[in-house]
PDB file of C-alpha atoms in Angstrom:
ATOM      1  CA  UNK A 242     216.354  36.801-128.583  1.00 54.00           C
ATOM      2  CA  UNK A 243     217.777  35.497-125.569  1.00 55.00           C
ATOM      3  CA  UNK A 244     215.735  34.366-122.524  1.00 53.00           C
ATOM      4  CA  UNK A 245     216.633  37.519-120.203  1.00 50.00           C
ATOM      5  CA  UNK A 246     215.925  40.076-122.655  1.00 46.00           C
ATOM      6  CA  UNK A 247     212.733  38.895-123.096  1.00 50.00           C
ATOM      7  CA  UNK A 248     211.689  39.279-119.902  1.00 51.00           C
ATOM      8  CA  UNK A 249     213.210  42.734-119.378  1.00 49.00           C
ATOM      9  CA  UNK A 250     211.410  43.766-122.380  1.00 50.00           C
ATOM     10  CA  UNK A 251     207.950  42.373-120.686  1.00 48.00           C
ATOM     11  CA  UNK A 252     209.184  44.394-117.536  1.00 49.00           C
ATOM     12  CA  UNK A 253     209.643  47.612-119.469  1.00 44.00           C
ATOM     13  CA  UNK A 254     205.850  47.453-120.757  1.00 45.00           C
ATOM     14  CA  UNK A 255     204.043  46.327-117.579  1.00 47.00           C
ATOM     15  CA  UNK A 256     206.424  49.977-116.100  1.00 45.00           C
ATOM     16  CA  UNK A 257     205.263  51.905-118.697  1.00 42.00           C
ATOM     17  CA  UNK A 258     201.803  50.431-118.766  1.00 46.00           C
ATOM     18  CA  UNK A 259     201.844  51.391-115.017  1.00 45.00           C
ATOM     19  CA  UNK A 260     202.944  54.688-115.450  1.00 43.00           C
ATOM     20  CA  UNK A 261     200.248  55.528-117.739  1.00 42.00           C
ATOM     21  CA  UNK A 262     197.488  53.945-115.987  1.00 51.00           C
ATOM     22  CA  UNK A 263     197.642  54.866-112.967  1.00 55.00           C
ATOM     23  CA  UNK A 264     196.970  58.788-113.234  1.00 57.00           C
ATOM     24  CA  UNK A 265     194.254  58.311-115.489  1.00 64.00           C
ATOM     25  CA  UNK A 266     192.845  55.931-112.565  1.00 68.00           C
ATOM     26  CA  UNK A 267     193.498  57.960-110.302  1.00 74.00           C
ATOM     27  CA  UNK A 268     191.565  60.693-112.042  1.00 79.00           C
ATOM     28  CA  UNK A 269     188.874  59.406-113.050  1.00 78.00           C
ATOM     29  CA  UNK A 270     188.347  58.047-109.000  1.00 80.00           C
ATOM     30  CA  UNK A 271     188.240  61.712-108.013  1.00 84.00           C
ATOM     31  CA  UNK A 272     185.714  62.544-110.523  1.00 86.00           C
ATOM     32  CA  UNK A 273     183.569  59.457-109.953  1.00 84.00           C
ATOM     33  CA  UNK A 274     183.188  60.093-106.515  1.00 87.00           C
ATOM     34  CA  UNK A 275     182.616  64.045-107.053  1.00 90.00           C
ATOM     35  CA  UNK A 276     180.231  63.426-109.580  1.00 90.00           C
ATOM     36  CA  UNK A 277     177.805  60.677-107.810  1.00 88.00           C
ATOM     37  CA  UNK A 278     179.077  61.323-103.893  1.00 91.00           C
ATOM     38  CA  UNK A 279     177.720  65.864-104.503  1.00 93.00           C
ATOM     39  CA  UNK A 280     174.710  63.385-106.669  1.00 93.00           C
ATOM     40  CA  UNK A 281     173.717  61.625-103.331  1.00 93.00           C
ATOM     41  CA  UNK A 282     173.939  64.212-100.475  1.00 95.00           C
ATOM     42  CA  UNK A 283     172.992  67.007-102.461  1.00 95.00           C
ATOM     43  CA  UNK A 284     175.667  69.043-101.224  1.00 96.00           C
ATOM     44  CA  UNK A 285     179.526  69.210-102.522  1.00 95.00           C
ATOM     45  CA  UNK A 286     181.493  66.100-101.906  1.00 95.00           C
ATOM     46  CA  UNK A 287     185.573  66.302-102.696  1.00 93.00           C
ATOM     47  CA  UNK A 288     188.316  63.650-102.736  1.00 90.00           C
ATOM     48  CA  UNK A 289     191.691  65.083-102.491  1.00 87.00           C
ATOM     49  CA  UNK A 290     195.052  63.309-102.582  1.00 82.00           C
ATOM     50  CA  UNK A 291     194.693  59.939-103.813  1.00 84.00           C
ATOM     51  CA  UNK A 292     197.478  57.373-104.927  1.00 86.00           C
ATOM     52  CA  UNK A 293     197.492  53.818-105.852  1.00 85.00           C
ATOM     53  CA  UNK A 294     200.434  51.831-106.079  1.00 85.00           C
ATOM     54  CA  UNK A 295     199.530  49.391-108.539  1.00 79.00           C
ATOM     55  CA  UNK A 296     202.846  46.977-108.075  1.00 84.00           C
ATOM     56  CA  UNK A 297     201.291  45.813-104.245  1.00 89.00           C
ATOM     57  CA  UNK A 298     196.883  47.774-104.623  1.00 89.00           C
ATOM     58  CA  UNK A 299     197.901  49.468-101.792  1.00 92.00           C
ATOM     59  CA  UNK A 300     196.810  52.984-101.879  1.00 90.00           C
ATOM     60  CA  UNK A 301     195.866  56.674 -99.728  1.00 91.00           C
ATOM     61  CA  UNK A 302     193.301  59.270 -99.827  1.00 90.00           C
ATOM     62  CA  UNK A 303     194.475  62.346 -98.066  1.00 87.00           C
ATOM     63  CA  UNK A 304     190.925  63.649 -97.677  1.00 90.00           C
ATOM     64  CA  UNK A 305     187.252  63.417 -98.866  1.00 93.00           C
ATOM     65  CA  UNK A 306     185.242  65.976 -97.438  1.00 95.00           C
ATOM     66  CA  UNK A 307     181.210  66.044 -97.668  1.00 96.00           C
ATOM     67  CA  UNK A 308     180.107  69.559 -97.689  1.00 96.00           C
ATOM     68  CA  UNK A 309     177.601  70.976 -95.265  1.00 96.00           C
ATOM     69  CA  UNK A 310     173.851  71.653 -96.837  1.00 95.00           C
ATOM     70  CA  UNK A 311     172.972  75.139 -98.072  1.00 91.00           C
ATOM     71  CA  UNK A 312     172.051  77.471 -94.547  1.00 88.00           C
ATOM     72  CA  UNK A 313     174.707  75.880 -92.460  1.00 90.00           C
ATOM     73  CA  UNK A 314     177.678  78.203 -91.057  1.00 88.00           C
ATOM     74  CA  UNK A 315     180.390  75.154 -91.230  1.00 90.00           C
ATOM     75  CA  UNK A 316     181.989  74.259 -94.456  1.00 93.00           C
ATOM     76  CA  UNK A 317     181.883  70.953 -94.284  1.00 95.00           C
ATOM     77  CA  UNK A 318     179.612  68.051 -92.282  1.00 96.00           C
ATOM     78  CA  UNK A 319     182.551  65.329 -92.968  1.00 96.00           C
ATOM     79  CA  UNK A 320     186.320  65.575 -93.115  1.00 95.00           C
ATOM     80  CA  UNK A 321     187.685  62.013 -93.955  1.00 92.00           C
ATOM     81  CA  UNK A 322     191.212  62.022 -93.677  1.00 85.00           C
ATOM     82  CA  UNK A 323     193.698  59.603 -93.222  1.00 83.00           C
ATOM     83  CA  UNK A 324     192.449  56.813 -95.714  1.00 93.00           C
ATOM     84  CA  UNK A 325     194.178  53.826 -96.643  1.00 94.00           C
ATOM     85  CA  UNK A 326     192.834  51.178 -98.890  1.00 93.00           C
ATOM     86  CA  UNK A 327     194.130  48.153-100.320  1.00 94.00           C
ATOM     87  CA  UNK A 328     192.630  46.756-103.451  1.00 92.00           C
ATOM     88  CA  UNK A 329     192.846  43.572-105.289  1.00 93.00           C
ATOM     89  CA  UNK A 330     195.198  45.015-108.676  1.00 89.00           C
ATOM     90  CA  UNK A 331     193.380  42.009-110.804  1.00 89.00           C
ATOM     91  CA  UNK A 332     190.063  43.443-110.296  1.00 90.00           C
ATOM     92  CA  UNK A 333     191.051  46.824-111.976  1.00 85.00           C
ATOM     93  CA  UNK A 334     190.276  45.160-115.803  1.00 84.00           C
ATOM     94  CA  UNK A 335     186.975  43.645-114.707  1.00 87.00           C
ATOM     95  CA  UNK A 336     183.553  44.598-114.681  1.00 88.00           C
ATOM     96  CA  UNK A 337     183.883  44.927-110.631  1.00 92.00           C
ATOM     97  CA  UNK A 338     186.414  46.374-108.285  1.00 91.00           C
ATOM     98  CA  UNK A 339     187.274  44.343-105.512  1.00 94.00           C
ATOM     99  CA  UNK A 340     188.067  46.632-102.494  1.00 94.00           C
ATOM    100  CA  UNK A 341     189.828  44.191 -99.722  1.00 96.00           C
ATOM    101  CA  UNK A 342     190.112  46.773 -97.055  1.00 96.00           C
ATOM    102  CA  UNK A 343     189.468  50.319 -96.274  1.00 95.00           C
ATOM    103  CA  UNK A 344     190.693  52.526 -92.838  1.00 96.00           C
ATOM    104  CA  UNK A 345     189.705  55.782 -92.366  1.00 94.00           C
ATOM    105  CA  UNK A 346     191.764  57.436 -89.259  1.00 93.00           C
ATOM    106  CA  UNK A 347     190.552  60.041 -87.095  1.00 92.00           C
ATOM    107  CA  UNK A 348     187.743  61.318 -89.291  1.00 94.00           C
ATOM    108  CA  UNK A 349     185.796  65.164 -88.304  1.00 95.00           C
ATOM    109  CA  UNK A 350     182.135  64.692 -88.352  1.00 95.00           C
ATOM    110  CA  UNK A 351     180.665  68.474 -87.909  1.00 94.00           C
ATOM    111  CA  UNK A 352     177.439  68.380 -86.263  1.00 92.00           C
ATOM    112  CA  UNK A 353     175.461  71.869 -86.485  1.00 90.00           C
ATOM    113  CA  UNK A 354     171.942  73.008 -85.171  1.00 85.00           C
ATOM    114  CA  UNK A 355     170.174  75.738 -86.319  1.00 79.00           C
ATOM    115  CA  UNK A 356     167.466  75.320 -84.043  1.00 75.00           C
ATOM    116  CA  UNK A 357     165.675  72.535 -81.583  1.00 72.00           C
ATOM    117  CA  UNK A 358     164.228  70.793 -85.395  1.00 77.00           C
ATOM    118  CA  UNK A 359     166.898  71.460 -87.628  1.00 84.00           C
ATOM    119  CA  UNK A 360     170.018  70.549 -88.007  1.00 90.00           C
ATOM    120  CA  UNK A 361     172.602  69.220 -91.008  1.00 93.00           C
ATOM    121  CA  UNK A 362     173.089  65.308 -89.828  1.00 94.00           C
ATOM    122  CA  UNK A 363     169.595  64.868 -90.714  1.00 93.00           C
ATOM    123  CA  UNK A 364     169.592  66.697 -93.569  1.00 95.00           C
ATOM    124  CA  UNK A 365     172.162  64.896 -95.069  1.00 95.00           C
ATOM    125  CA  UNK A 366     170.302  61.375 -94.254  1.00 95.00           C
ATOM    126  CA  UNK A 367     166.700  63.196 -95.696  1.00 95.00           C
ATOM    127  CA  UNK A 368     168.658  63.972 -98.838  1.00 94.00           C
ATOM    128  CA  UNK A 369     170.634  60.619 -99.215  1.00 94.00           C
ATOM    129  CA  UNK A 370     167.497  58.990 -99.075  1.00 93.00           C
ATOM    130  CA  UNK A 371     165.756  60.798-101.353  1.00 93.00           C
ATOM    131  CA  UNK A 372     168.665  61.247-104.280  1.00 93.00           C
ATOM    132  CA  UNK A 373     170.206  57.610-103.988  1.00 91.00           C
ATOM    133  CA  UNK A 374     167.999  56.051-106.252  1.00 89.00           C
ATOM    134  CA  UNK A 375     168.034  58.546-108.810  1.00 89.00           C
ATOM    135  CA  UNK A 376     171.757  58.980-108.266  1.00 87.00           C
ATOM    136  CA  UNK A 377     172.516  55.270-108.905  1.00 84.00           C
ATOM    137  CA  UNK A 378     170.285  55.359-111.960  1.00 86.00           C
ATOM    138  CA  UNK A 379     172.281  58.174-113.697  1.00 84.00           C
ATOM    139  CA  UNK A 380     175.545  56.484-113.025  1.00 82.00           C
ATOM    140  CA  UNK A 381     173.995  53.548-115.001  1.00 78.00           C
ATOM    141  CA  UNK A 382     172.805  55.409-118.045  1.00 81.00           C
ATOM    142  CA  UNK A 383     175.969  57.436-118.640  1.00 78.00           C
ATOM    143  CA  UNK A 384     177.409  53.541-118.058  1.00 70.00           C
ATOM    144  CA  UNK A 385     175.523  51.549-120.571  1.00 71.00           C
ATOM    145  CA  UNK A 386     175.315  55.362-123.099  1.00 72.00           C
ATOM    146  CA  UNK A 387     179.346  55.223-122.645  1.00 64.00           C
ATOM    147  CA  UNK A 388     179.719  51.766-123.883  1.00 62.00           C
ATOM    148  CA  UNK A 389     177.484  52.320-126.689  1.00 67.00           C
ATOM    149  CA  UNK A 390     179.398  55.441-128.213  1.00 62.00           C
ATOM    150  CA  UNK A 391     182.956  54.333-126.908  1.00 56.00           C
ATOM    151  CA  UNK A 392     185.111  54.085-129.894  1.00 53.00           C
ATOM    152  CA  UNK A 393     188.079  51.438-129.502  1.00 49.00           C
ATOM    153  CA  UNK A 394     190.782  53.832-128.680  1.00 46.00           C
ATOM    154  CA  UNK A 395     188.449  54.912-126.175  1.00 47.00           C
ATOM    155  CA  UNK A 396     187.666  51.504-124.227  1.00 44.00           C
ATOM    156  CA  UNK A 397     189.738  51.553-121.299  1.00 44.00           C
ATOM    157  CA  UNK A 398     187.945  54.996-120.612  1.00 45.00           C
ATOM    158  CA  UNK A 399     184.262  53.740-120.896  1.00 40.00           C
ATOM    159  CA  UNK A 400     185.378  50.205-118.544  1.00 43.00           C
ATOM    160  CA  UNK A 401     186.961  52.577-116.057  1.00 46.00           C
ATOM    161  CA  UNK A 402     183.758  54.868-115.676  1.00 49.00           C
ATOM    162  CA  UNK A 403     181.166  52.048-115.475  1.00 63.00           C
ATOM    163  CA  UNK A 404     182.828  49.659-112.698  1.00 79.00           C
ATOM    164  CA  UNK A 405     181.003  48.316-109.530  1.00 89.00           C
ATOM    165  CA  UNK A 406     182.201  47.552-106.380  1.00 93.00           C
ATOM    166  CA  UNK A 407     182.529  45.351-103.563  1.00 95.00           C
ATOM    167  CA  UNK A 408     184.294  46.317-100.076  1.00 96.00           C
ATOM    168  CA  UNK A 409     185.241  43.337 -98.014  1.00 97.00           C
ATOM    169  CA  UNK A 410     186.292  45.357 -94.685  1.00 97.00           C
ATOM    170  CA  UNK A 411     185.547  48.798 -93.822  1.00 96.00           C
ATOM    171  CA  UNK A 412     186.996  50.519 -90.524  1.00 96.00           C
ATOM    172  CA  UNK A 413     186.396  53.849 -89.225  1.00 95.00           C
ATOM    173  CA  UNK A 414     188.013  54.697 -85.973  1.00 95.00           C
ATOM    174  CA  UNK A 415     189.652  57.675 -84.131  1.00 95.00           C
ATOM    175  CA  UNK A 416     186.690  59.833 -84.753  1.00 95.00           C
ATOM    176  CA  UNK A 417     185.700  63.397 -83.837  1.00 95.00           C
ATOM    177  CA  UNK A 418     181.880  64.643 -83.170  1.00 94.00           C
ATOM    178  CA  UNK A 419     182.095  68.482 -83.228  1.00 91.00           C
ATOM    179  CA  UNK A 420     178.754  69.788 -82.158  1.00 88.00           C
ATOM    180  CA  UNK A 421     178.068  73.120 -82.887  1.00 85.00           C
ATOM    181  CA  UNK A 422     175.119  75.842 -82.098  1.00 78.00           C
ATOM    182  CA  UNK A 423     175.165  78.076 -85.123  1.00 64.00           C
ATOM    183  CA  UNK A 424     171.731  80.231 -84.362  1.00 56.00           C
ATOM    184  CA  UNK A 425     173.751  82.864 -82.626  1.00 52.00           C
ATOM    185  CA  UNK A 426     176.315  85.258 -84.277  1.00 49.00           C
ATOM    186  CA  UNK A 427     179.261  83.021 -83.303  1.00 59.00           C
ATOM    187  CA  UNK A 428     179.439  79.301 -83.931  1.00 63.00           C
ATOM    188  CA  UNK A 429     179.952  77.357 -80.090  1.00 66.00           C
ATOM    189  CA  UNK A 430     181.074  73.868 -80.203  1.00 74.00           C
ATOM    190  CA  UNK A 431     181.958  70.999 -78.243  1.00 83.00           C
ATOM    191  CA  UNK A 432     183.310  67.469 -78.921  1.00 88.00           C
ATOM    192  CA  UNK A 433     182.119  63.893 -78.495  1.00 91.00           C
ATOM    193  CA  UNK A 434     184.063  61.029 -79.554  1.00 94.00           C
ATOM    194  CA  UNK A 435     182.581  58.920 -82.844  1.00 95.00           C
ATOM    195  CA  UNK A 436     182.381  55.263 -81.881  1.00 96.00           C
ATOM    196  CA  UNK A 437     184.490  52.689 -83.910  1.00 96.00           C
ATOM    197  CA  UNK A 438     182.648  51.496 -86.742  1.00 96.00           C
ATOM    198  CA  UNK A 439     183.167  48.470 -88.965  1.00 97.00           C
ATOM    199  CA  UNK A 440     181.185  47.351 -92.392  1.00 96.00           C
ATOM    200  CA  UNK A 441     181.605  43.989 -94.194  1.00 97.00           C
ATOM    201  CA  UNK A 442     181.146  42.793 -97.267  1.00 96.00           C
ATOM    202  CA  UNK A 443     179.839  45.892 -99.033  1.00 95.00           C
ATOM    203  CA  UNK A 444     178.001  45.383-102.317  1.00 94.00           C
ATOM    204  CA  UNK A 445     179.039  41.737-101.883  1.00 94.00           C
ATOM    205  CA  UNK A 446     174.999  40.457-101.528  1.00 92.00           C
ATOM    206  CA  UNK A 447     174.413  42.440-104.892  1.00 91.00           C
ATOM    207  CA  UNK A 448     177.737  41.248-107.087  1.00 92.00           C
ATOM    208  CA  UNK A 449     178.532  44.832-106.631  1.00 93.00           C
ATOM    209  CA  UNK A 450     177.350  48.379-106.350  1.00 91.00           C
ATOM    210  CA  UNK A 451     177.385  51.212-108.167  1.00 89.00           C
ATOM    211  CA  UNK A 452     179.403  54.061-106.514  1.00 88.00           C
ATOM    212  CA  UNK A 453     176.541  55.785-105.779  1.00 89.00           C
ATOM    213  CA  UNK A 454     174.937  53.002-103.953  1.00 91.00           C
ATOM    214  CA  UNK A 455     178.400  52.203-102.193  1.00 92.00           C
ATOM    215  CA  UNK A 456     178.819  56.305-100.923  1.00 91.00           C
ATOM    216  CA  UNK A 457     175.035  56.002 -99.769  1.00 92.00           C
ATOM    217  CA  UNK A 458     174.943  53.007 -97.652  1.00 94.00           C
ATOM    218  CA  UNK A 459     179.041  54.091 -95.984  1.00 94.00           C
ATOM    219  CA  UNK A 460     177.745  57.663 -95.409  1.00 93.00           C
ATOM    220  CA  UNK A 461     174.350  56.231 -94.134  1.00 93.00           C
ATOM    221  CA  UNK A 462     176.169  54.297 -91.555  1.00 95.00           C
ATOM    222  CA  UNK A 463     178.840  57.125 -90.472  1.00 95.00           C
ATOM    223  CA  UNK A 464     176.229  59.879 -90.405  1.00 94.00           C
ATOM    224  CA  UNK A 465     173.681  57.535 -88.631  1.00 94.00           C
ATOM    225  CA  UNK A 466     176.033  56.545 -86.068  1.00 95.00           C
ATOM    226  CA  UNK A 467     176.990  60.018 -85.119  1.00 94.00           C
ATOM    227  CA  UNK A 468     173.961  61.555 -84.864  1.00 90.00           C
ATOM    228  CA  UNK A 469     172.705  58.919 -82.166  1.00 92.00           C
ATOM    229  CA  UNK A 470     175.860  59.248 -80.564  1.00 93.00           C
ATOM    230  CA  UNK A 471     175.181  63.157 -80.267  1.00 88.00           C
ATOM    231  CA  UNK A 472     171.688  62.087 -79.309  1.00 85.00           C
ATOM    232  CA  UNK A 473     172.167  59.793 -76.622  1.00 88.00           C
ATOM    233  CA  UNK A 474     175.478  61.935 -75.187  1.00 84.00           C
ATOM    234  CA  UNK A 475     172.809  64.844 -74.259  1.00 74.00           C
ATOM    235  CA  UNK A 476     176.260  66.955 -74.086  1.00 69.00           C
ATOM    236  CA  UNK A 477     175.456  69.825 -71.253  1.00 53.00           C
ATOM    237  CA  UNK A 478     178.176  71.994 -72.211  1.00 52.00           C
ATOM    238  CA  UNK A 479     175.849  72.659 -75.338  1.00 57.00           C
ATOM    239  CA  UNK A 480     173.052  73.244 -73.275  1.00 55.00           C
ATOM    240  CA  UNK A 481     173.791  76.408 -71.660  1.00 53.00           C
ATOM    241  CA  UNK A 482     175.220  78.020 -74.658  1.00 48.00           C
ATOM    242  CA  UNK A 483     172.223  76.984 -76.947  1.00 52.00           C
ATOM    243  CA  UNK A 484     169.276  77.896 -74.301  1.00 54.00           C
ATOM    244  CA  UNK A 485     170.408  81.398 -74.880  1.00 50.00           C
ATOM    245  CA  UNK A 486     171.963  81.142 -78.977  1.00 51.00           C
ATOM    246  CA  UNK A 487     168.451  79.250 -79.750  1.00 51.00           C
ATOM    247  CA  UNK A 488     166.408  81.768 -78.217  1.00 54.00           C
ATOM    248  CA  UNK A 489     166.800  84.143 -81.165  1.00 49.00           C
ATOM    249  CA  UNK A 490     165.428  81.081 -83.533  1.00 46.00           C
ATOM    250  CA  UNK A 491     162.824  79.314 -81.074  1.00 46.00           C
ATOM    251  CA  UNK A 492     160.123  81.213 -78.898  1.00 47.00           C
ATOM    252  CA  UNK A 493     160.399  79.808 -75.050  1.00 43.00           C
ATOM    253  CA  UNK A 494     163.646  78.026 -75.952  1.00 42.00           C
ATOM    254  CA  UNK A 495     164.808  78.093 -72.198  1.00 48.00           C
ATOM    255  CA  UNK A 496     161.621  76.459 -70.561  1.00 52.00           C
ATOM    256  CA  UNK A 497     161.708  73.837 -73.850  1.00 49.00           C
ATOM    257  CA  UNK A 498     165.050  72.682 -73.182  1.00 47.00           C
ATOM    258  CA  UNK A 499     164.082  72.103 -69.341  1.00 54.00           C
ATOM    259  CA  UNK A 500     161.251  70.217 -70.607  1.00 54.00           C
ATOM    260  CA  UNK A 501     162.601  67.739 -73.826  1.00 50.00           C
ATOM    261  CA  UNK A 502     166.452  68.653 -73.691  1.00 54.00           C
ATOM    262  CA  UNK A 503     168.784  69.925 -76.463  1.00 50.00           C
ATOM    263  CA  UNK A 504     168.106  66.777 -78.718  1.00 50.00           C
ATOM    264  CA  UNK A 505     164.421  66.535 -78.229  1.00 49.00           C
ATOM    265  CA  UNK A 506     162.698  63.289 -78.065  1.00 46.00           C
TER     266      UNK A 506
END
């Protein structure tokens, strides 16, 4: 066989092998980070829209969205949207994913009081740090129970759902802090902007995370980062709508607000 038709033939598989691939990838992403991302926050966590060109590793996320905890008026706490990623294609068929980049444009972070004490920012942290553990250790017995019963037609399935990962660059920017008063009978809001913020080297320390582990310490840093930026705004539109929402939640609200502020201390 000549020399060309060789390689055309070799062209036709790595297409077809492409073709095939790639939505079961793709799949089994979105379930992954349903699965262990709901796992962590305790709440519902979605991602919508996701492609990955395998010819270049350059991919898109249309959305993942981190649902609110139960009580909350607001759907969601995070809408991610705008996600590009680039990942290292040789990576894919080894035990660790190599993520080279990540950026995450103009992302909705929903914060929502229910009173002075509660609201959902720190409910999500309280609840990341309590599942993450247990969260990461689930994701590491279905692993190691997966490779056990996989059967050989089944390999590429049991690799795929037991990867770790490592992202080298991060990059959140554009970001939206809606702050909202939900003790009243109508939701009030107002915005603050969501600094830019920037991991490295994610999982890198370790030789990779689980995805559990990875969600935890990126929602960590986005959820930490707005809540002190709510915190240390002290937004006064908010004020005078929540001294009188809040008083139906908190006895004295008006003279406590005078007293600590909005945020507290």
């Amino acid at each position: 066989m000549k020399k060309k038709y060789i390689i055309l033939l070799i062209l036709i598989a790595a297409a077809a092998g492409f073709y095939f691939f790639t939505p079961s990838f793709e799949s089994i992403v979105k379930q992954v980070v349903h699965k262990y991302g709901s796992a962590v926050t305790g709440t519902d966590v979605n991602l919508d829209g996701f492609s990955l060109k395998l010819a270049n590793g350059e991919g898109h996320i249309g959305k993942i969205t981190v649902g609110n905890p139960q009580n909350y008026k607001l759907k969601n706490a995070l809408e991610l949207g705008g996600i590009s990623v680039k990942v290292d294609i040789k990576s894919l068929t080894k035990d660790v994913i190599i993520i080279e980049s990540v950026e995450v444009n103009k992302p909705v972070i929903n914060y929502e009081l229910l009173s002075l004490t509660q609201n959902n920012l720190s409910q999500l942290l309280e609840n990341i740090k309590k599942n993450t553990a247990s969260a990461e250790k689930a994701e590491l017995k279905a692993d190691n129970q997966a490779k056990t019963e996989e059967k050989p037609a089944e390999k590429g399935k049991a690799d795929s759902a037991g990867k770790k990962v490592i992202i080298k660059k991060l990059v959140i920017r554009d970001g939206e802090i809606s702050v909202a008063a939900s003790a009243a009978a109508d939701i009030t809001k107002t915005t603050v902007k969501l600094p830019a913020i920037t991991l490295n080297n994610i999982g890198e320390e370790k030789k990779g995370t689980t995805v559990a582990e990875t969600v935890s310490k990126v929602l960590n840093k986005i959820i930490n980062t707005a809540y002190q930026t709510v915190v240390d705004s002290k937004i006064t539109d908010l004020k005078n709508v929540a001294q009188e929402s809040l008083n139906n939640v908190v006895g004295g609200v008006k003279d406590r607000i005078k007293e600590i502020g909005i945020f507290g201390k």
